[in-house]
Amino acid sequence: MASSSWRSMLAVASCAVLGLLLAGSLVLRVGAAEGSYRQVVVFSEALGYVLDKYVDPLDAEPLLRGAYEAMLTSLDPESAYLTAEEIAHWDRAIAEGEADPGLSLLKIPGSLMVVAVAPGSPAAQAGLEPGDQVRLIEGQRAGELSLVQAHVWLRGAPGTRVQLEVLHPHRNFERERLVLDRVRRSDPPFALEVGEDVAVLRIHDLARLPSSASALKEALASVYPWRGERLLVDLRGETRGSVADALALLESFVQGPVLWLRDRAGATVRVAEIGGERWRWPGAVAVLVNGACAGGAEAVAAVLRSERGAVVYGERTYGMGAEVDRIALPDGAALVLATSRWESRQGSWHGQGLAPDVEVRGGSGPDAGEEQLRRAMELFGNAAKAAKDAA
């Protein structure tokens, strides 16, 4: 690239970076414009030296794109810089009907971790399981992708395929390359199991729950009352649902204003309210969560604790409670940026997660999840019996 050409690009990029810094303080949380401007000057100087003096000729455009990506992905797991290609793939997947191989992922340092696998899905048939790490998606390093980018490339039209490279820590760190079909999930989004003292509502896919909200309400009403009258909502490993999806579940338990969306200044942007006269679960309710509980599932736990006094069992949740906006850029790319956060009456869980009221560790091994559930059911049942005896 000619010197005058890359210098023109550098000037434009510097202005763009400065605008981002001054408008949102995306990289440096500085208060003065002068401080932000100084950092942009340093950035421009460093890039200029790299382009002028690096041993091999370089194209400025991919370097600048890498800087944008690093800036956005350093903010939180969802914020991202999306190229025009990624935007086109995202929009096409939505238009054609989103499908995926049946994986739920969360970002960890250097990788993306599998936290849930849909029963009967292509991912399950390939032997993937929670704890596996996705290292490549369509040839792209997963550790450099935000969750939004990962979802963009995992999902697509039904019948298409996605290429993955997976690391299996539980199989002596074996690496495996897979090509998985994208399919629409057809397994039930929830399951209700009635025990002797405690019923368990397992949420398998919060994102599909709105279409099954009536079925959920009927299922809950059909088992109440019975001898236990206590319900444990199991949200472990649930990452896919939004706050809107959470409200479809919560309408079986609460009513009125339950969540508040606030901007960075603390001003209320939106209030999530559940209205209408309808049947709601009248018995005691508790929640089971873990570190793979994120997004809308965290909203469910937060609201049930604040509005119904639900005891939260398990482990601290992931901490994903922001609303993200897609902001178009002039070259066809876009920013996906967290611009506001959700709060219950007890505050926000974004960034730090929800701490459990009673810690119940998951442990390791193939039966660790069931043991954690059994222990939470036992604690919930004993606490309810103790309260009844005291009354």
mmCIF file with all atom_site columns, N, CA and C in Angstrom, residues 24-54:
data_model
loop_
_atom_site.group_PDB
_atom_site.id
_atom_site.type_symbol
_atom_site.label_atom_id
_atom_site.label_alt_id
_atom_site.label_comp_id
_atom_site.label_asym_id
_atom_site.label_entity_id
_atom_site.label_seq_id
_atom_site.pdbx_PDB_ins_code
_atom_site.Cartn_x
_atom_site.Cartn_y
_atom_site.Cartn_z
_atom_site.occupancy
_atom_site.B_iso_or_equiv
_atom_site.pdbx_formal_charge
_atom_site.auth_seq_id
_atom_site.auth_comp_id
_atom_site.auth_asym_id
_atom_site.auth_atom_id
_atom_site.pdbx_PDB_model_num
ATOM 1  N N  . GLY A 1 24 ? -17.827 7.356  24.247 1.00 0.00 ? 24 GLY A N  1
ATOM 2  C CA . GLY A 1 24 ? -18.190 6.306  25.179 1.00 0.00 ? 24 GLY A CA 1
ATOM 3  C C  . GLY A 1 24 ? -17.102 5.841  26.110 1.00 0.00 ? 24 GLY A C  1
ATOM 4  N N  . SER A 1 25 ? -15.908 6.419  26.000 1.00 0.00 ? 25 SER A N  1
ATOM 5  C CA . SER A 1 25 ? -14.788 5.963  26.831 1.00 0.00 ? 25 SER A CA 1
ATOM 6  C C  . SER A 1 25 ? -14.633 4.459  26.738 1.00 0.00 ? 25 SER A C  1
ATOM 7  N N  . LEU A 1 26 ? -14.531 3.953  25.498 1.00 0.00 ? 26 LEU A N  1
ATOM 8  C CA . LEU A 1 26 ? -14.542 2.509  25.305 1.00 0.00 ? 26 LEU A CA 1
ATOM 9  C C  . LEU A 1 26 ? -13.271 1.834  25.804 1.00 0.00 ? 26 LEU A C  1
ATOM 10 N N  . VAL A 1 27 ? -12.138 2.504  25.677 1.00 0.00 ? 27 VAL A N  1
ATOM 11 C CA . VAL A 1 27 ? -10.896 1.866  26.073 1.00 0.00 ? 27 VAL A CA 1
ATOM 12 C C  . VAL A 1 27 ? -10.381 2.419  27.386 1.00 0.00 ? 27 VAL A C  1
ATOM 13 N N  . LEU A 1 28 ? -10.260 3.723  27.473 1.00 0.00 ? 28 LEU A N  1
ATOM 14 C CA . LEU A 1 28 ? -9.678  4.337  28.657 1.00 0.00 ? 28 LEU A CA 1
ATOM 15 C C  . LEU A 1 28 ? -10.750 5.094  29.402 1.00 0.00 ? 28 LEU A C  1
ATOM 16 N N  . ARG A 1 29 ? -10.955 4.768  30.654 1.00 0.00 ? 29 ARG A N  1
ATOM 17 C CA . ARG A 1 29 ? -11.957 5.446  31.459 1.00 0.00 ? 29 ARG A CA 1
ATOM 18 C C  . ARG A 1 29 ? -11.369 6.760  31.977 1.00 0.00 ? 29 ARG A C  1
ATOM 19 N N  . VAL A 1 30 ? -11.104 7.690  31.068 1.00 0.00 ? 30 VAL A N  1
ATOM 20 C CA . VAL A 1 30 ? -10.542 8.975  31.443 1.00 0.00 ? 30 VAL A CA 1
ATOM 21 C C  . VAL A 1 30 ? -11.625 10.016 31.386 1.00 0.00 ? 30 VAL A C  1
ATOM 22 N N  . GLY A 1 31 ? -11.463 11.067 32.167 1.00 0.00 ? 31 GLY A N  1
ATOM 23 C CA . GLY A 1 31 ? -12.507 12.076 32.240 1.00 0.00 ? 31 GLY A CA 1
ATOM 24 C C  . GLY A 1 31 ? -12.308 13.225 31.295 1.00 0.00 ? 31 GLY A C  1
ATOM 25 N N  . ALA A 1 32 ? -11.073 13.486 30.853 1.00 0.00 ? 32 ALA A N  1
ATOM 26 C CA . ALA A 1 32 ? -10.810 14.678 30.064 1.00 0.00 ? 32 ALA A CA 1
ATOM 27 C C  . ALA A 1 32 ? -10.560 14.312 28.619 1.00 0.00 ? 32 ALA A C  1
ATOM 28 N N  . ALA A 1 33 ? -11.032 15.185 27.715 1.00 0.00 ? 33 ALA A N  1
ATOM 29 C CA . ALA A 1 33 ? -10.816 14.966 26.288 1.00 0.00 ? 33 ALA A CA 1
ATOM 30 C C  . ALA A 1 33 ? -9.332  14.977 25.954 1.00 0.00 ? 33 ALA A C  1
ATOM 31 N N  . GLU A 1 34 ? -8.564  15.798 26.664 1.00 0.00 ? 34 GLU A N  1
ATOM 32 C CA . GLU A 1 34 ? -7.146  15.896 26.392 1.00 0.00 ? 34 GLU A CA 1
ATOM 33 C C  . GLU A 1 34 ? -6.446  14.557 26.610 1.00 0.00 ? 34 GLU A C  1
ATOM 34 N N  . GLY A 1 35 ? -6.821  13.847 27.680 1.00 0.00 ? 35 GLY A N  1
ATOM 35 C CA . GLY A 1 35 ? -6.218  12.555 27.937 1.00 0.00 ? 35 GLY A CA 1
ATOM 36 C C  . GLY A 1 35 ? -6.529  11.555 26.849 1.00 0.00 ? 35 GLY A C  1
ATOM 37 N N  . SER A 1 36 ? -7.785  11.539 26.378 1.00 0.00 ? 36 SER A N  1
ATOM 38 C CA . SER A 1 36 ? -8.173  10.638 25.297 1.00 0.00 ? 36 SER A CA 1
ATOM 39 C C  . SER A 1 36 ? -7.420  10.975 24.019 1.00 0.00 ? 36 SER A C  1
ATOM 40 N N  . TYR A 1 37 ? -7.310  12.276 23.740 1.00 0.00 ? 37 TYR A N  1
ATOM 41 C CA . TYR A 1 37 ? -6.627  12.697 22.518 1.00 0.00 ? 37 TYR A CA 1
ATOM 42 C C  . TYR A 1 37 ? -5.165  12.262 22.544 1.00 0.00 ? 37 TYR A C  1
ATOM 43 N N  . ARG A 1 38 ? -4.525  12.387 23.704 1.00 0.00 ? 38 ARG A N  1
ATOM 44 C CA . ARG A 1 38 ? -3.117  12.012 23.825 1.00 0.00 ? 38 ARG A CA 1
ATOM 45 C C  . ARG A 1 38 ? -2.927  10.532 23.505 1.00 0.00 ? 38 ARG A C  1
ATOM 46 N N  . GLN A 1 39 ? -3.845  9.684  23.982 1.00 0.00 ? 39 GLN A N  1
ATOM 47 C CA . GLN A 1 39 ? -3.733  8.252  23.711 1.00 0.00 ? 39 GLN A CA 1
ATOM 48 C C  . GLN A 1 39 ? -3.918  7.946  22.227 1.00 0.00 ? 39 GLN A C  1
ATOM 49 N N  . VAL A 1 40 ? -4.796  8.682  21.563 1.00 0.00 ? 40 VAL A N  1
ATOM 50 C CA . VAL A 1 40 ? -4.985  8.477  20.127 1.00 0.00 ? 40 VAL A CA 1
ATOM 51 C C  . VAL A 1 40 ? -3.720  8.873  19.361 1.00 0.00 ? 40 VAL A C  1
ATOM 52 N N  . VAL A 1 41 ? -3.064  9.944  19.790 1.00 0.00 ? 41 VAL A N  1
ATOM 53 C CA . VAL A 1 41 ? -1.808  10.351 19.167 1.00 0.00 ? 41 VAL A CA 1
ATOM 54 C C  . VAL A 1 41 ? -0.765  9.252  19.323 1.00 0.00 ? 41 VAL A C  1
ATOM 55 N N  . VAL A 1 42 ? -0.668  8.669  20.525 1.00 0.00 ? 42 VAL A N  1
ATOM 56 C CA . VAL A 1 42 ? 0.279   7.579  20.754 1.00 0.00 ? 42 VAL A CA 1
ATOM 57 C C  . VAL A 1 42 ? -0.058  6.387  19.869 1.00 0.00 ? 42 VAL A C  1
ATOM 58 N N  . PHE A 1 43 ? -1.356  6.057  19.772 1.00 0.00 ? 43 PHE A N  1
ATOM 59 C CA . PHE A 1 43 ? -1.781  4.940  18.922 1.00 0.00 ? 43 PHE A CA 1
ATOM 60 C C  . PHE A 1 43 ? -1.375  5.193  17.469 1.00 0.00 ? 43 PHE A C  1
ATOM 61 N N  . SER A 1 44 ? -1.619  6.401  16.973 1.00 0.00 ? 44 SER A N  1
ATOM 62 C CA . SER A 1 44 ? -1.277  6.739  15.589 1.00 0.00 ? 44 SER A CA 1
ATOM 63 C C  . SER A 1 44 ? 0.225   6.649  15.355 1.00 0.00 ? 44 SER A C  1
ATOM 64 N N  . GLU A 1 45 ? 0.999   7.136  16.328 1.00 0.00 ? 45 GLU A N  1
ATOM 65 C CA . GLU A 1 45 ? 2.448   7.097  16.213 1.00 0.00 ? 45 GLU A CA 1
ATOM 66 C C  . GLU A 1 45 ? 2.948   5.662  16.157 1.00 0.00 ? 45 GLU A C  1
ATOM 67 N N  . ALA A 1 46 ? 2.419   4.806  17.046 1.00 0.00 ? 46 ALA A N  1
ATOM 68 C CA . ALA A 1 46 ? 2.844   3.411  17.076 1.00 0.00 ? 46 ALA A CA 1
ATOM 69 C C  . ALA A 1 46 ? 2.501   2.696  15.780 1.00 0.00 ? 46 ALA A C  1
ATOM 70 N N  . LEU A 1 47 ? 1.291   2.910  15.287 1.00 0.00 ? 47 LEU A N  1
ATOM 71 C CA . LEU A 1 47 ? 0.899   2.267  14.034 1.00 0.00 ? 47 LEU A CA 1
ATOM 72 C C  . LEU A 1 47 ? 1.749   2.771  12.876 1.00 0.00 ? 47 LEU A C  1
ATOM 73 N N  . GLY A 1 48 ? 2.064   4.052  12.890 1.00 0.00 ? 48 GLY A N  1
ATOM 74 C CA . GLY A 1 48 ? 2.918   4.598  11.837 1.00 0.00 ? 48 GLY A CA 1
ATOM 75 C C  . GLY A 1 48 ? 4.288   3.941  11.807 1.00 0.00 ? 48 GLY A C  1
ATOM 76 N N  . TYR A 1 49 ? 4.889   3.756  12.993 1.00 0.00 ? 49 TYR A N  1
ATOM 77 C CA . TYR A 1 49 ? 6.188   3.087  13.056 1.00 0.00 ? 49 TYR A CA 1
ATOM 78 C C  . TYR A 1 49 ? 6.087   1.652  12.546 1.00 0.00 ? 49 TYR A C  1
ATOM 79 N N  . VAL A 1 50 ? 5.043   0.950  12.932 1.00 0.00 ? 50 VAL A N  1
ATOM 80 C CA . VAL A 1 50 ? 4.881   -0.436 12.491 1.00 0.00 ? 50 VAL A CA 1
ATOM 81 C C  . VAL A 1 50 ? 4.798   -0.501 10.971 1.00 0.00 ? 50 VAL A C  1
ATOM 82 N N  . LEU A 1 51 ? 3.996   0.367  10.369 1.00 0.00 ? 51 LEU A N  1
ATOM 83 C CA . LEU A 1 51 ? 3.816   0.332  8.918  1.00 0.00 ? 51 LEU A CA 1
ATOM 84 C C  . LEU A 1 51 ? 5.063   0.786  8.177  1.00 0.00 ? 51 LEU A C  1
ATOM 85 N N  . ASP A 1 52 ? 5.826   1.708  8.772  1.00 0.00 ? 52 ASP A N  1
ATOM 86 C CA . ASP A 1 52 ? 7.024   2.226  8.121  1.00 0.00 ? 52 ASP A CA 1
ATOM 87 C C  . ASP A 1 52 ? 8.225   1.305  8.271  1.00 0.00 ? 52 ASP A C  1
ATOM 88 N N  . LYS A 1 53 ? 8.367   0.639  9.404  1.00 0.00 ? 53 LYS A N  1
ATOM 89 C CA . LYS A 1 53 ? 9.631   0.010  9.746  1.00 0.00 ? 53 LYS A CA 1
ATOM 90 C C  . LYS A 1 53 ? 9.587   -1.508 9.888  1.00 0.00 ? 53 LYS A C  1
ATOM 91 N N  . TYR A 1 54 ? 8.357   -2.120 9.927  1.00 0.00 ? 54 TYR A N  1
ATOM 92 C CA . TYR A 1 54 ? 8.312   -3.576 10.083 1.00 0.00 ? 54 TYR A CA 1
ATOM 93 C C  . TYR A 1 54 ? 9.024   -4.232 8.911  1.00 0.00 ? 54 TYR A C  1
#
